[in-house]
Each structure stands twice: as C-alpha cells, then as structure tokens.
Short mmCIF file of C-alpha atoms in Angstrom, two decimals:
data_model
loop_
_atom_site.label_atom_id
_atom_site.label_comp_id
_atom_site.label_asym_id
_atom_site.label_seq_id
_atom_site.Cartn_x
_atom_site.Cartn_y
_atom_site.Cartn_z
CA MET A 1 0.00 0.00 0.00
CA THR A 2 1.17 3.53 -0.76
CA LEU A 3 -1.32 6.25 0.18
CA ARG A 4 -5.06 5.65 0.51
CA PHE A 5 -7.62 8.31 1.26
CA SER A 6 -11.31 9.14 1.50
CA VAL A 7 -13.05 12.50 1.52
CA LEU A 8 -15.32 11.61 4.43
CA ALA A 9 -17.39 14.78 4.12
CA SER A 10 -16.98 18.03 2.23
CA GLY A 11 -19.16 21.12 2.03
CA SER A 12 -20.32 24.18 3.91
CA THR A 13 -22.01 22.00 6.58
CA GLY A 14 -19.05 19.84 7.54
CA ASN A 15 -15.61 18.68 6.43
CA ALA A 16 -13.43 15.69 7.25
CA PHE A 17 -10.66 13.96 5.28
CA TYR A 18 -8.93 10.65 6.00
CA ILE A 19 -5.56 9.50 4.66
CA GLU A 20 -3.45 6.47 5.51
CA SER A 21 -0.14 4.80 4.73
CA GLU A 22 1.25 1.52 6.03
CA LYS A 23 2.01 3.06 9.43
CA GLU A 24 -0.16 6.17 9.76
CA LYS A 25 -3.91 6.83 9.84
CA ILE A 26 -4.58 10.56 9.82
CA LEU A 27 -7.84 12.49 10.10
CA VAL A 28 -7.80 16.07 8.80
CA ASP A 29 -10.55 18.20 10.40
CA ALA A 30 -13.62 16.91 12.23
CA GLY A 31 -16.39 19.26 11.20
CA LEU A 32 -19.32 16.97 11.98
CA SER A 33 -20.66 15.41 15.19
CA GLY A 34 -18.77 12.53 16.77
CA LYS A 35 -21.57 10.12 15.82
CA GLN A 36 -21.54 11.26 12.20
CA ILE A 37 -17.78 10.85 11.97
CA ASP A 38 -17.99 7.34 13.40
CA ARG A 39 -20.68 6.51 10.82
CA LEU A 40 -18.54 7.84 7.96
CA PHE A 41 -15.60 5.70 9.06
CA GLN A 42 -17.89 2.69 9.29
CA GLU A 43 -18.99 3.28 5.69
CA ILE A 44 -15.40 3.01 4.44
CA ASN A 45 -14.61 0.08 6.79
CA VAL A 46 -11.97 1.94 8.79
CA ASP A 47 -11.76 1.65 12.59
CA PRO A 48 -11.39 5.19 14.02
CA SER A 49 -9.82 3.76 17.18
CA LYS A 50 -6.77 2.99 15.00
CA LEU A 51 -6.26 6.67 14.08
CA THR A 52 -2.82 8.05 14.90
CA GLY A 53 -3.63 11.77 14.90
CA ILE A 54 -5.81 14.68 13.78
CA LEU A 55 -4.63 17.67 11.75
CA VAL A 56 -6.61 20.92 11.80
CA THR A 57 -6.81 23.38 8.90
CA HIS A 58 -8.61 26.24 10.68
CA GLU A 59 -11.10 27.00 13.43
CA HIS A 60 -14.39 27.42 11.54
CA SER A 61 -17.11 25.16 12.95
CA ASP A 62 -17.55 23.18 9.72
CA HIS A 63 -13.98 21.96 10.32
CA ILE A 64 -13.84 21.47 14.12
CA LYS A 65 -17.39 20.70 15.28
CA GLY A 66 -16.53 17.18 16.46
CA LEU A 67 -12.80 17.69 17.02
CA GLY A 68 -12.74 17.58 20.80
CA ILE A 69 -15.22 14.71 20.96
CA VAL A 70 -13.24 12.49 18.56
CA ALA A 71 -9.90 13.37 20.17
CA ARG A 72 -11.16 12.55 23.67
CA LYS A 73 -12.98 9.37 22.64
CA TYR A 74 -9.92 7.87 20.92
CA ASN A 75 -7.23 9.69 22.95
CA LEU A 76 -5.71 11.28 19.85
CA PRO A 77 -3.08 13.98 19.43
CA ILE A 78 -4.23 17.14 17.61
CA TYR A 79 -1.91 19.23 15.44
CA ALA A 80 -2.59 22.88 14.58
CA ASN A 81 -0.70 26.13 14.35
CA GLU A 82 -0.50 28.55 17.27
CA LYS A 83 -3.12 31.05 16.09
CA THR A 84 -5.58 28.28 15.24
CA TRP A 85 -5.11 26.76 18.70
CA LYS A 86 -5.90 30.10 20.32
CA ALA A 87 -8.95 30.64 18.11
CA MET A 88 -10.49 27.19 18.66
CA GLU A 89 -9.61 26.25 22.26
CA GLY A 90 -12.84 27.67 23.63
CA SER A 91 -14.90 25.59 21.19
CA ILE A 92 -13.45 22.09 21.50
CA GLY A 93 -13.63 21.37 25.23
CA LYS A 94 -10.96 20.16 27.59
CA LEU A 95 -7.96 18.26 26.30
CA THR A 96 -4.92 16.90 28.09
CA THR A 97 -1.55 18.55 27.50
CA ASP A 98 -0.23 15.48 25.71
CA GLN A 99 -2.97 15.82 23.09
CA LYS A 100 -1.94 19.33 21.99
CA PHE A 101 0.77 19.68 19.37
CA HIS A 102 2.03 22.55 17.26
CA PHE A 103 2.23 22.30 13.47
CA GLY A 104 3.54 25.56 12.06
CA MET A 105 2.76 27.26 8.79
CA GLU A 106 4.98 26.31 5.81
CA GLU A 107 6.44 23.39 7.76
CA VAL A 108 7.12 19.76 6.91
CA LYS A 109 6.52 17.19 9.64
CA THR A 110 7.23 13.48 9.48
CA PHE A 111 4.52 11.17 10.83
CA GLY A 112 5.90 7.62 10.77
CA ASP A 113 6.34 6.86 7.06
CA MET A 114 4.46 9.96 5.82
CA ASP A 115 5.79 13.49 5.30
CA ILE A 116 3.14 16.20 5.59
CA GLU A 117 3.70 19.76 4.39
CA SER A 118 1.53 22.67 5.54
CA PHE A 119 0.88 25.79 3.47
CA GLY A 120 -1.06 28.97 4.17
CA VAL A 121 -4.25 29.91 2.32
CA SER A 122 -6.20 33.14 1.98
CA HIS A 123 -9.36 32.55 4.03
CA ASP A 124 -11.01 34.60 6.76
CA ALA A 125 -9.74 32.56 9.70
CA ALA A 126 -6.97 33.13 12.27
CA GLU A 127 -4.21 31.38 10.30
CA PRO A 128 -5.72 28.86 7.89
CA MET A 129 -3.50 26.26 6.28
CA PHE A 130 -3.88 23.08 4.29
CA TYR A 131 -1.64 20.12 3.55
CA THR A 132 0.15 17.98 1.02
CA PHE A 133 0.89 14.34 1.91
CA HIS A 134 3.98 12.50 0.70
CA HIS A 135 4.81 8.79 0.91
CA ASP A 136 6.69 6.38 -1.36
CA ASN A 137 7.09 9.05 -4.08
CA LYS A 138 3.34 9.70 -4.11
CA LYS A 139 1.74 13.08 -3.40
CA VAL A 140 -1.82 14.01 -2.42
CA ALA A 141 -2.88 17.67 -2.09
CA LEU A 142 -5.81 18.90 0.02
CA VAL A 143 -6.70 22.43 -1.13
CA THR A 144 -9.98 24.07 -0.05
CA ASP A 145 -11.19 27.20 1.77
CA LEU A 146 -9.12 29.66 -0.17
CA GLY A 147 -10.19 32.95 -1.68
CA TYR A 148 -7.70 32.69 -4.51
CA VAL A 149 -4.90 30.37 -5.59
CA SER A 150 -1.61 32.23 -5.27
CA GLU A 151 1.53 31.38 -7.22
CA ARG A 152 3.10 30.20 -3.96
CA ILE A 153 0.25 27.73 -3.38
CA LYS A 154 0.47 26.51 -6.98
CA LYS A 155 4.17 25.83 -6.53
CA THR A 156 3.53 23.87 -3.32
CA VAL A 157 0.73 21.68 -4.65
CA GLU A 158 1.79 21.21 -8.28
CA ASP A 159 2.50 17.78 -9.77
CA ALA A 160 0.41 15.75 -7.31
CA ASP A 161 -1.00 12.29 -7.98
CA ALA A 162 -4.40 13.35 -6.63
CA TYR A 163 -6.14 16.58 -5.64
CA ILE A 164 -9.01 17.40 -3.35
CA PHE A 165 -9.65 20.89 -4.68
CA GLU A 166 -12.24 23.52 -3.88
CA ALA A 167 -15.02 24.28 -6.39
CA ASN A 168 -17.25 26.19 -3.99
CA HIS A 169 -19.68 28.17 -6.12
CA ASP A 170 -20.99 29.13 -9.49
CA VAL A 171 -20.53 32.92 -9.69
CA SER A 172 -23.90 33.55 -11.40
CA MET A 173 -25.80 31.44 -8.87
CA LEU A 174 -24.08 33.25 -6.03
CA ARG A 175 -24.75 36.73 -7.43
CA MET A 176 -28.43 35.97 -8.04
CA GLY A 177 -28.93 33.96 -4.84
CA ARG A 178 -30.53 34.74 -1.50
CA TYR A 179 -27.37 35.64 0.44
CA PRO A 180 -27.06 39.26 1.63
CA TRP A 181 -24.56 41.30 -0.36
CA ASN A 182 -21.94 41.43 2.43
CA VAL A 183 -21.84 37.60 2.48
CA LYS A 184 -21.64 37.43 -1.31
CA ARG A 185 -18.79 39.93 -1.26
CA ARG A 186 -16.94 37.85 1.35
CA ILE A 187 -17.30 34.63 -0.68
CA LEU A 188 -16.21 36.33 -3.90
CA GLY A 189 -13.29 38.11 -2.21
CA ASP A 190 -9.66 37.12 -1.73
CA SER A 191 -10.39 35.59 1.68
CA GLY A 192 -13.54 33.71 0.68
CA HIS A 193 -13.90 30.67 -1.56
CA VAL A 194 -12.83 29.54 -5.04
CA SER A 195 -15.42 29.40 -7.83
CA ASN A 196 -15.86 26.54 -10.31
CA GLU A 197 -14.13 28.47 -13.08
CA ASP A 198 -11.21 29.56 -10.90
CA CYS A 199 -10.83 25.96 -9.74
CA GLY A 200 -10.47 24.87 -13.37
CA LEU A 201 -7.99 27.65 -14.15
CA ALA A 202 -5.84 26.80 -11.12
CA LEU A 203 -5.86 23.08 -11.93
CA THR A 204 -4.70 23.91 -15.46
CA ASP A 205 -1.50 25.34 -13.96
CA ILE A 206 -0.73 22.60 -11.44
CA ILE A 207 -1.72 19.16 -12.72
CA SER A 208 0.79 17.00 -14.59
CA ASN A 209 0.98 13.66 -16.37
CA ARG A 210 1.18 11.91 -13.00
CA THR A 211 -2.17 13.37 -11.84
CA LYS A 212 -4.77 10.58 -11.87
CA ARG A 213 -7.71 11.96 -9.88
CA ILE A 214 -9.32 15.26 -8.94
CA TYR A 215 -12.06 15.48 -6.32
CA LEU A 216 -14.16 18.67 -6.43
CA ALA A 217 -14.66 19.75 -2.84
CA HIS A 218 -16.41 22.18 -0.49
CA LEU A 219 -19.36 22.78 -2.84
CA SER A 220 -21.88 25.32 -1.58
CA LEU A 221 -25.34 23.88 -0.93
CA ASP A 222 -26.98 27.12 -2.08
CA ASN A 223 -24.70 28.31 -4.87
CA ASN A 224 -23.54 25.20 -6.69
CA MET A 225 -24.52 21.73 -7.89
CA LYS A 226 -22.35 18.68 -8.44
CA ASP A 227 -23.17 18.40 -12.15
CA LEU A 228 -22.62 22.12 -12.69
CA ALA A 229 -19.28 22.10 -10.87
CA ARG A 230 -18.09 19.10 -12.82
CA MET A 231 -19.19 20.54 -16.19
CA SER A 232 -17.69 23.96 -15.45
CA VAL A 233 -14.30 22.65 -14.34
CA GLU A 234 -14.24 20.06 -17.14
CA SER A 235 -14.97 22.78 -19.71
CA VAL A 236 -12.04 24.93 -18.56
CA LEU A 237 -9.67 21.96 -18.59
CA GLN A 238 -10.81 20.68 -21.98
CA GLU A 239 -10.40 24.14 -23.52
CA ARG A 240 -6.74 23.77 -22.64
CA GLY A 241 -6.47 20.22 -23.97
CA ILE A 242 -6.64 18.48 -20.58
CA ASN A 243 -8.83 15.39 -20.15
CA ILE A 244 -8.94 13.94 -16.65
CA ASP A 245 -11.54 12.25 -14.47
CA LEU A 246 -13.32 14.50 -11.95
CA TYR A 247 -14.97 13.04 -8.85
CA ASP A 248 -17.74 14.38 -6.62
CA THR A 249 -17.61 14.81 -2.87
CA ASP A 250 -20.57 15.09 -0.51
CA PRO A 251 -21.29 16.68 2.88
CA LYS A 252 -22.94 13.49 4.18
CA SER A 253 -21.37 10.56 2.33
CA PRO A 254 -17.72 9.52 2.06
CA THR A 255 -15.89 8.81 -1.17
CA SER A 256 -14.63 5.24 -1.57
CA LEU A 257 -11.14 4.61 -0.23
CA TYR A 258 -8.82 5.31 -3.14
CA GLU A 259 -5.30 3.92 -3.33
CA VAL A 260 -2.80 6.15 -5.11
CA VAL A 261 -0.96 4.02 -7.67
#
C-alpha cells in the first residue's frame, strides 16, 4: 500500500478527510458530530480507534465541530498552528496537554512513514493552512477554503497524484442567490472561496501527467450543484487540452477509499 484516502465529508455544513499509509492513519478536520464521523468511518470500513492523529486546517465550525469529541474518545493527538489553537480552544472542550501539538505554517513534519507539508491559504480565519501528503514518491494535495490560488500555493501543490480541490460556487448562482450582499462579497473576495471556473484555471496550472484523480470539494449547498461544478471545471480543462476524471464529494457521504498508484 502507498497512500489511501477518503473525503469523508466536504461542504459548507461539515468537512473531514482521511488519509493512511502503512504506518499512519490521519484524520484532517472533524467538522461533523462525533456520531456522524464514526458513521462515515464505518462506511469506508476503517476503525477510528486505530487513528494516529488529527490535523486541523482552521477554526471554523464546519472543520472542528466534532474535534474535541473524537480526540477525547480515541485519545488522539491534535496538530494545529498557534493562532488556530488560540482561536479554537474555547470551542473544542478540555484536552490533556499530551494531546496538543504545534504544526507551524509552511512546515514539513514526518509522521511515521508519511511526510506532511503545511501551506497557508487566503481565508477569513486566524491562520488557515492546508496540507500535502507524501509517501513512497506519491503526493496528495488537500486544497480548499481559499479565496484565490496564489503562485506560492500553486508551486507547493503542483505535480500531485491526486487533488481534493475547492469548487465552492458558481458565480452567477451566487450573485443571483438569496445571500445578503456582504456575504456574497466575502465569498467572492480574496479571503472567501474559489469558484468553479477559478478551480479549473488553477488546476490547469498545477496538474501533470502523474495526476490521476481530482475530487471537487467544499461545494456550496446554495450556490452550486455537483453536475454544474463538474461541467464547469471540465470545460475549462478541456479548452486547454486536458482530459482527466473528476470526482464528486458530498457533505454526508464519504468517497470510496482510493489507493494512489
């Protein structure tokens, strides 16, 4: 086995991502209830009691709702940067000192046989960051909750075997939708979320011949649809001569465990 992963849940109502190697079983974010997270693991036939740690991207509730519950239930270490720790400590309940670990921005940490690199994103949180996962010359990039895709981010995540990449909204749906203008402006801004078209444009710059799969993630329930996201991103890629399989994610159902080959 090299790397295997499942997008357990993805969307504005809750996010959780699971990745494993021979030695490590890592959960990234726990933005659903403890019961829901247990159910999602059951659906992919993974025992959450075998987890080796939890990484946190940022403190918004759709990423940490069940964090404290899962960490206490399975006695797991949590890794986050200093500003994220400060921002979320009041929301996740009591943890023991030996469960709290620091994972800095733009840092590479080794977890058993897996190297994990953190990188900052432009989102309206204390110090949001996401991750690339490296093992046995394979690379998986988790890239959501970003207002725009900077050149620095592109350089960090380029040439991955698989991407979990944000396609949050269709711009026309968002502009015509029910959200108040200040919320629309936030989502469309540099610290909001990436649109379908911008997702396609960013992927054009970063994918390579080794890229096998792209999962479209963090879709808005109000301002996007799976078919629309897929068609929009596919259209941008095909205009540039790129044909690659795109996969859906869901806020309530996990993707099948996929082994990176």
